[in-house]
Tab-separated table of C-alpha atoms in Angstrom:
chain	number	residue	atom	x	y	z
A	11	UNK	CA	84.193	123.026	82.968
A	12	UNK	CA	83.098	122.670	86.554
A	13	UNK	CA	82.965	126.171	88.279
A	14	UNK	CA	83.784	124.744	91.614
A	15	UNK	CA	86.523	122.413	90.195
A	16	UNK	CA	85.075	119.507	92.191
A	17	UNK	CA	83.487	117.293	89.467
A	18	UNK	CA	85.569	114.704	87.610
A	19	UNK	CA	84.972	114.896	83.694
A	20	UNK	CA	86.957	112.008	82.585
A	21	UNK	CA	86.205	108.371	82.843
A	22	UNK	CA	89.766	107.487	83.698
A	23	UNK	CA	89.871	105.406	86.847
A	24	UNK	CA	91.451	107.454	89.763
A	25	UNK	CA	94.240	104.765	90.078
A	26	UNK	CA	95.152	105.327	86.437
A	27	UNK	CA	95.250	109.176	86.545
A	28	UNK	CA	98.800	110.444	86.340
A	29	UNK	CA	100.245	111.777	89.555
A	30	UNK	CA	102.297	114.456	87.830
A	31	UNK	CA	101.193	116.516	84.565
A	32	UNK	CA	103.402	119.055	82.943
A	33	UNK	CA	102.338	121.545	80.375
A	34	UNK	CA	104.318	123.955	78.216
A	35	UNK	CA	102.439	127.187	77.592
A	36	UNK	CA	103.207	127.405	73.912
A	37	UNK	CA	101.404	128.890	70.962
A	38	UNK	CA	99.899	131.808	72.620
A	39	UNK	CA	101.848	134.308	70.475
A	40	UNK	CA	100.779	132.543	67.288
A	41	UNK	CA	97.125	132.282	68.417
A	42	UNK	CA	97.009	135.927	69.431
A	43	UNK	CA	98.462	136.963	66.040
A	44	UNK	CA	95.985	134.831	64.179
A	45	UNK	CA	92.923	135.789	66.211
A	46	UNK	CA	93.520	139.397	67.312
A	47	UNK	CA	96.442	140.649	65.137
A	48	UNK	CA	98.438	140.869	68.601
A	49	UNK	CA	100.787	138.349	70.262
A	50	UNK	CA	100.018	140.054	73.670
A	51	UNK	CA	96.324	139.289	73.502
A	52	UNK	CA	97.315	135.674	72.866
A	53	UNK	CA	99.474	135.793	76.064
A	54	UNK	CA	96.590	137.259	78.121
A	55	UNK	CA	94.199	134.459	76.752
A	56	UNK	CA	96.576	131.658	77.495
A	57	UNK	CA	97.354	132.829	81.002
A	58	UNK	CA	93.574	133.114	81.929
A	59	UNK	CA	93.319	129.289	81.142
A	60	UNK	CA	95.871	128.425	83.771
A	61	UNK	CA	93.509	128.792	86.846
A	62	UNK	CA	90.822	126.652	84.695
A	63	UNK	CA	93.283	124.087	83.908
A	64	UNK	CA	94.516	123.909	87.579
A	65	UNK	CA	90.857	123.411	88.674
A	66	UNK	CA	90.331	120.648	86.212
A	67	UNK	CA	93.591	118.886	87.552
A	68	UNK	CA	92.318	119.016	91.114
A	69	UNK	CA	89.100	117.467	90.047
A	70	UNK	CA	91.004	114.759	88.204
A	71	UNK	CA	92.981	114.068	91.380
A	72	UNK	CA	96.345	115.084	89.740
A	73	UNK	CA	98.906	115.620	92.656
A	74	UNK	CA	101.315	117.844	90.798
A	75	UNK	CA	101.060	120.282	87.889
A	76	UNK	CA	104.312	121.778	86.410
A	77	UNK	CA	103.670	124.717	84.196
A	78	UNK	CA	106.563	125.891	81.769
A	79	UNK	CA	105.465	129.579	81.620
A	80	UNK	CA	108.474	131.496	80.355
A	81	UNK	CA	111.796	129.884	79.353
A	82	UNK	CA	115.157	131.567	79.697
A	83	UNK	CA	115.296	131.564	75.887
A	84	UNK	CA	112.309	133.883	75.909
A	85	UNK	CA	114.481	136.798	77.165
A	86	UNK	CA	115.718	137.043	73.605
A	87	UNK	CA	112.085	138.351	72.450
A	88	UNK	CA	111.389	141.927	71.628
A	89	UNK	CA	111.548	143.941	74.813
A	90	UNK	CA	108.004	145.196	74.449
A	91	UNK	CA	106.682	141.591	74.313
A	92	UNK	CA	108.763	140.751	77.448
A	93	UNK	CA	107.436	143.725	79.184
A	94	UNK	CA	103.880	142.818	78.346
A	95	UNK	CA	104.672	139.034	79.657
A	96	UNK	CA	106.072	140.528	82.840
A	97	UNK	CA	102.819	142.599	83.247
A	98	UNK	CA	100.771	139.540	82.739
A	99	UNK	CA	102.866	137.473	85.199
A	100	UNK	CA	102.364	140.474	88.000
A	101	UNK	CA	98.590	140.418	87.417
A	102	UNK	CA	98.296	136.574	87.498
A	103	UNK	CA	100.477	136.280	90.480
A	104	UNK	CA	98.008	137.991	92.534
A	105	UNK	CA	94.933	136.081	90.952
A	106	UNK	CA	96.560	132.888	91.037
A	107	UNK	CA	97.672	133.306	94.799
A	108	UNK	CA	93.927	133.929	95.853
A	109	UNK	CA	92.762	130.929	93.988
A	110	UNK	CA	95.521	128.714	95.203
A	111	UNK	CA	94.711	129.574	98.867
A	112	UNK	CA	91.043	128.917	98.274
A	113	UNK	CA	91.739	125.634	96.700
A	114	UNK	CA	94.661	124.403	98.848
A	115	UNK	CA	97.286	124.483	96.032
A	116	UNK	CA	100.824	124.895	97.157
A	117	UNK	CA	102.827	126.990	94.544
A	118	UNK	CA	106.474	126.623	93.728
A	119	UNK	CA	108.466	128.693	91.265
A	120	UNK	CA	111.438	127.090	89.636
A	121	UNK	CA	114.118	129.178	87.819
A	122	UNK	CA	117.538	128.773	86.414
A	123	UNK	CA	118.025	132.595	85.530
A	124	UNK	CA	116.064	134.382	88.276
A	125	UNK	CA	118.320	137.438	88.101
A	126	UNK	CA	116.714	138.618	84.927
A	127	UNK	CA	113.318	138.704	86.383
A	128	UNK	CA	112.043	142.233	87.133
A	129	UNK	CA	111.766	143.214	90.849
A	130	UNK	CA	107.823	143.696	90.536
A	131	UNK	CA	107.447	140.270	89.301
A	132	UNK	CA	109.723	138.771	91.885
A	133	UNK	CA	107.743	140.716	94.574
A	134	UNK	CA	104.441	139.027	93.337
A	135	UNK	CA	106.129	135.726	93.095
A	136	UNK	CA	107.361	135.873	96.537
A	137	UNK	CA	103.992	136.696	97.929
A	138	UNK	CA	102.312	133.888	95.981
A	139	UNK	CA	104.822	131.381	97.065
A	140	UNK	CA	104.990	132.590	100.624
A	141	UNK	CA	101.353	132.597	101.160
A	142	UNK	CA	100.622	129.097	99.707
A	143	UNK	CA	103.410	127.175	101.606
A	144	UNK	CA	100.850	126.023	104.057
A	145	UNK	CA	98.648	124.412	101.429
A	146	UNK	CA	98.874	120.677	101.282
A	147	UNK	CA	96.602	119.822	98.232
A	148	UNK	CA	98.031	119.789	94.782
A	149	UNK	CA	101.466	121.281	94.078
A	150	UNK	CA	101.745	123.730	91.163
A	151	UNK	CA	105.299	124.309	89.843
A	152	UNK	CA	105.655	127.321	87.644
A	153	UNK	CA	108.811	127.364	85.674
A	154	UNK	CA	109.637	131.162	85.150
A	155	UNK	CA	112.891	132.049	83.358
A	156	UNK	CA	113.809	128.358	83.312
A	157	UNK	CA	115.869	126.352	80.792
A	158	UNK	CA	116.879	122.828	81.011
A	159	UNK	CA	120.346	123.618	79.654
A	160	UNK	CA	120.845	126.198	82.356
A	161	UNK	CA	119.749	123.597	84.894
A	162	UNK	CA	122.301	121.037	83.590
A	163	UNK	CA	125.035	123.823	83.606
A	164	UNK	CA	124.155	124.520	87.276
A	165	UNK	CA	124.234	120.900	88.297
A	166	UNK	CA	127.573	120.612	86.624
A	167	UNK	CA	129.081	123.594	88.578
A	168	UNK	CA	127.660	121.916	91.816
A	169	UNK	CA	129.492	118.709	91.035
A	170	UNK	CA	132.746	120.631	90.384
A	171	UNK	CA	132.324	122.654	93.446
A	172	UNK	CA	131.847	119.459	95.561
A	173	UNK	CA	134.833	117.792	93.864
A	174	UNK	CA	137.088	120.777	94.670
A	175	UNK	CA	135.903	120.900	98.282
A	176	UNK	CA	136.586	117.382	98.723
A	177	UNK	CA	132.909	116.369	99.304
A	178	UNK	CA	132.702	114.165	96.232
A	179	UNK	CA	135.340	111.907	94.776
A	180	UNK	CA	135.553	112.215	90.950
A	181	UNK	CA	135.268	108.284	90.719
A	182	UNK	CA	131.698	108.800	92.205
A	183	UNK	CA	130.347	111.110	89.657
A	184	UNK	CA	127.431	109.239	88.068
A	185	UNK	CA	123.812	109.739	87.025
A	186	UNK	CA	122.635	109.905	90.557
A	187	UNK	CA	125.231	112.429	91.695
A	188	UNK	CA	124.212	114.676	88.852
A	189	UNK	CA	120.488	114.064	89.347
A	190	UNK	CA	120.735	115.004	93.020
A	191	UNK	CA	122.063	118.473	91.912
A	192	UNK	CA	119.283	119.135	89.415
């Protein structure tokens, strides 16, 4: 609610505030259909809340915000809805980049299926990430074309590669070995 994003609103003691908060941007399609009769309008509304939420996180002294914005499963949606979502990403990459620089937010983009992301979105993402790397305030991770199952498959492939290359003994495969490759 604070325009400047500097006023704490909760009464939670700063030592008890979580260091890392993750949100799943879900329900925008249902909301848009119910309110406007259009899923796309719901996606626009939901995306506009991200900057507001980031300001709130800064005010509450949250160090890391992870936003699950578009899962790898979302590629199965109607092509026109995907095109609209990619248009939204392109627009908000630029707006979010400006806000992030102003508010000292380092943006990272996490993806397990980045090949499917259209070039115009990749260009906006690259600019946003590159131009916020010097920021040392809050970190915002944006999961784009991300899926946990894809991540587990990728980690498994890395384990197999390391075993085949002799860098990892199969007897040493444990939770830590897999975790280091996630």
